[in-house]
Amino acid sequence: MRVYGIIFVIQLSKGSFFFFLKLISVIVPCYNEAAALPYFFDELDNVVSKMADYDFEAIYVDDGSSDETLSIVKERVTSDAKTRYLSFSRNFGKESA
C-alpha cells in the first residue's frame, strides 16, 4: 500500500471542510553517516520549510552502521514527529536499504 497524501477533515459549526495535503516521503539509506547527518538534517529542514503546500516524512534506514549513525537518527526521531527509522542488524548493502 502506498500513501499519496493525507486527507484532513475539519468540523465547522455548519458542516465539514475537506482538504488534501500532498505527502512526500524521503527515504534515506544510511551506512556510517554520523558525520554527515547533522548537515543533511539542516538541508532537509531548509527544503521542507520552503514547501508549505506539502507534508513531509523522513524515513532513515540504518544499514548496520558501526559508528554513531543510529543514535543520531534516534535522537532526531525524538525531536521530530515526522521522522522514523529502521535499523538492520548488519550491512545488507544499499539495494536492501
PDB file of C-alpha atoms in Angstrom:
ATOM      1  CA  MET A   1       0.000   0.000   0.000  1.00  0.00           C
ATOM      2  CA  ARG A   2       1.315   3.432  -0.908  1.00  0.00           C
ATOM      3  CA  VAL A   3       0.222   6.653   0.731  1.00  0.00           C
ATOM      4  CA  TYR A   4      -0.015   9.561  -1.682  1.00  0.00           C
ATOM      5  CA  GLY A   5      -1.453  12.092   0.693  1.00  0.00           C
ATOM      6  CA  ILE A   6      -3.403  12.735   3.831  1.00  0.00           C
ATOM      7  CA  ILE A   7      -6.981  13.926   3.950  1.00  0.00           C
ATOM      8  CA  PHE A   8      -7.851  16.195   6.829  1.00  0.00           C
ATOM      9  CA  VAL A   9     -11.413  16.840   7.962  1.00  0.00           C
ATOM     10  CA  ILE A  10     -12.156  19.986   9.922  1.00  0.00           C
ATOM     11  CA  GLN A  11     -15.504  20.086  11.665  1.00  0.00           C
ATOM     12  CA  LEU A  12     -17.105  23.502  11.349  1.00  0.00           C
ATOM     13  CA  SER A  13     -20.341  24.608  13.005  1.00  0.00           C
ATOM     14  CA  LYS A  14     -22.182  24.478   9.646  1.00  0.00           C
ATOM     15  CA  GLY A  15     -20.546  21.391   8.192  1.00  0.00           C
ATOM     16  CA  SER A  16     -17.230  19.826   7.406  1.00  0.00           C
ATOM     17  CA  PHE A  17     -14.404  21.136   5.285  1.00  0.00           C
ATOM     18  CA  PHE A  18     -12.145  18.658   3.475  1.00  0.00           C
ATOM     19  CA  PHE A  19      -8.728  19.412   2.072  1.00  0.00           C
ATOM     20  CA  PHE A  20      -5.952  17.287   0.671  1.00  0.00           C
ATOM     21  CA  LEU A  21      -2.325  17.697   1.688  1.00  0.00           C
ATOM     22  CA  LYS A  22       0.306  16.071  -0.524  1.00  0.00           C
ATOM     23  CA  LEU A  23       2.732  13.838   1.313  1.00  0.00           C
ATOM     24  CA  ILE A  24       6.372  13.459   0.330  1.00  0.00           C
ATOM     25  CA  SER A  25       8.252  10.566   1.927  1.00  0.00           C
ATOM     26  CA  VAL A  26      12.018  10.939   1.942  1.00  0.00           C
ATOM     27  CA  ILE A  27      13.735   7.560   2.299  1.00  0.00           C
ATOM     28  CA  VAL A  28      17.341   7.929   3.461  1.00  0.00           C
ATOM     29  CA  PRO A  29      19.617   4.869   3.425  1.00  0.00           C
ATOM     30  CA  CYS A  30      22.445   5.340   5.939  1.00  0.00           C
ATOM     31  CA  TYR A  31      25.703   3.497   6.461  1.00  0.00           C
ATOM     32  CA  ASN A  32      28.269   5.117   8.769  1.00  0.00           C
ATOM     33  CA  GLU A  33      26.913   8.622   8.135  1.00  0.00           C
ATOM     34  CA  ALA A  34      27.342  10.072  11.637  1.00  0.00           C
ATOM     35  CA  ALA A  35      29.487  12.978  10.428  1.00  0.00           C
ATOM     36  CA  ALA A  36      27.163  13.888   7.544  1.00  0.00           C
ATOM     37  CA  LEU A  37      23.750  13.532   9.201  1.00  0.00           C
ATOM     38  CA  PRO A  38      23.667  16.910  11.013  1.00  0.00           C
ATOM     39  CA  TYR A  39      24.321  18.670   7.697  1.00  0.00           C
ATOM     40  CA  PHE A  40      21.694  16.555   5.969  1.00  0.00           C
ATOM     41  CA  PHE A  41      19.127  17.388   8.680  1.00  0.00           C
ATOM     42  CA  ASP A  42      19.809  21.114   8.198  1.00  0.00           C
ATOM     43  CA  GLU A  43      19.439  20.896   4.421  1.00  0.00           C
ATOM     44  CA  LEU A  44      16.290  18.797   4.610  1.00  0.00           C
ATOM     45  CA  ASP A  45      14.740  21.237   7.099  1.00  0.00           C
ATOM     46  CA  ASN A  46      15.644  24.092   4.763  1.00  0.00           C
ATOM     47  CA  VAL A  47      13.928  22.447   1.789  1.00  0.00           C
ATOM     48  CA  VAL A  48      10.862  21.404   3.800  1.00  0.00           C
ATOM     49  CA  SER A  49      10.381  24.926   5.154  1.00  0.00           C
ATOM     50  CA  LYS A  50      10.102  26.268   1.598  1.00  0.00           C
ATOM     51  CA  MET A  51       7.377  23.836   0.543  1.00  0.00           C
ATOM     52  CA  ALA A  52       4.389  24.732   2.707  1.00  0.00           C
ATOM     53  CA  ASP A  53       1.860  23.006   0.417  1.00  0.00           C
ATOM     54  CA  TYR A  54       3.360  19.600   1.172  1.00  0.00           C
ATOM     55  CA  ASP A  55       3.603  17.399   4.202  1.00  0.00           C
ATOM     56  CA  PHE A  56       6.899  15.556   4.664  1.00  0.00           C
ATOM     57  CA  GLU A  57       8.088  12.484   6.457  1.00  0.00           C
ATOM     58  CA  ALA A  58      11.637  11.189   6.620  1.00  0.00           C
ATOM     59  CA  ILE A  59      12.396   7.500   6.992  1.00  0.00           C
ATOM     60  CA  TYR A  60      16.019   6.671   7.774  1.00  0.00           C
ATOM     61  CA  VAL A  61      17.233   3.134   7.098  1.00  0.00           C
ATOM     62  CA  ASP A  62      20.390   2.323   9.054  1.00  0.00           C
ATOM     63  CA  ASP A  63      22.190  -0.441   7.182  1.00  0.00           C
ATOM     64  CA  GLY A  64      24.200  -1.867  10.082  1.00  0.00           C
ATOM     65  CA  SER A  65      26.368   1.185  10.759  1.00  0.00           C
ATOM     66  CA  SER A  66      29.304   0.723  13.114  1.00  0.00           C
ATOM     67  CA  ASP A  67      29.537   4.414  14.057  1.00  0.00           C
ATOM     68  CA  GLU A  68      27.004   6.645  15.865  1.00  0.00           C
ATOM     69  CA  THR A  69      24.610   6.882  12.905  1.00  0.00           C
ATOM     70  CA  LEU A  70      21.773   5.025  14.623  1.00  0.00           C
ATOM     71  CA  SER A  71      21.980   7.020  17.858  1.00  0.00           C
ATOM     72  CA  ILE A  72      21.953  10.305  15.899  1.00  0.00           C
ATOM     73  CA  VAL A  73      18.899   9.180  13.933  1.00  0.00           C
ATOM     74  CA  LYS A  74      17.151   8.041  17.148  1.00  0.00           C
ATOM     75  CA  GLU A  75      17.820  11.476  18.656  1.00  0.00           C
ATOM     76  CA  ARG A  76      16.264  13.092  15.584  1.00  0.00           C
ATOM     77  CA  VAL A  77      13.189  10.855  15.932  1.00  0.00           C
ATOM     78  CA  THR A  78      12.611  12.082  19.495  1.00  0.00           C
ATOM     79  CA  SER A  79      12.676  15.721  18.361  1.00  0.00           C
ATOM     80  CA  ASP A  80      10.749  15.367  15.076  1.00  0.00           C
ATOM     81  CA  ALA A  81       7.396  13.559  14.965  1.00  0.00           C
ATOM     82  CA  LYS A  82       7.637  13.197  11.183  1.00  0.00           C
ATOM     83  CA  THR A  83      10.810  11.137  11.349  1.00  0.00           C
ATOM     84  CA  ARG A  84      11.013   7.357  11.580  1.00  0.00           C
ATOM     85  CA  TYR A  85      13.790   4.825  11.278  1.00  0.00           C
ATOM     86  CA  LEU A  86      14.538   1.195  10.527  1.00  0.00           C
ATOM     87  CA  SER A  87      17.726  -0.467  11.679  1.00  0.00           C
ATOM     88  CA  PHE A  88      19.282  -3.564  10.133  1.00  0.00           C
ATOM     89  CA  SER A  89      21.366  -5.848  12.341  1.00  0.00           C
ATOM     90  CA  ARG A  90      24.185  -5.905   9.808  1.00  0.00           C
ATOM     91  CA  ASN A  91      25.135  -4.335   6.497  1.00  0.00           C
ATOM     92  CA  PHE A  92      22.985  -5.700   3.696  1.00  0.00           C
ATOM     93  CA  GLY A  93      24.024  -3.140   1.048  1.00  0.00           C
ATOM     94  CA  LYS A  94      22.250  -0.105  -0.345  1.00  0.00           C
ATOM     95  CA  GLU A  95      19.916  -2.185  -2.509  1.00  0.00           C
ATOM     96  CA  SER A  96      18.278  -3.689   0.582  1.00  0.00           C
ATOM     97  CA  ALA A  97      18.240  -0.417   2.467  1.00  0.00           C
TER      98      ALA A  97
END
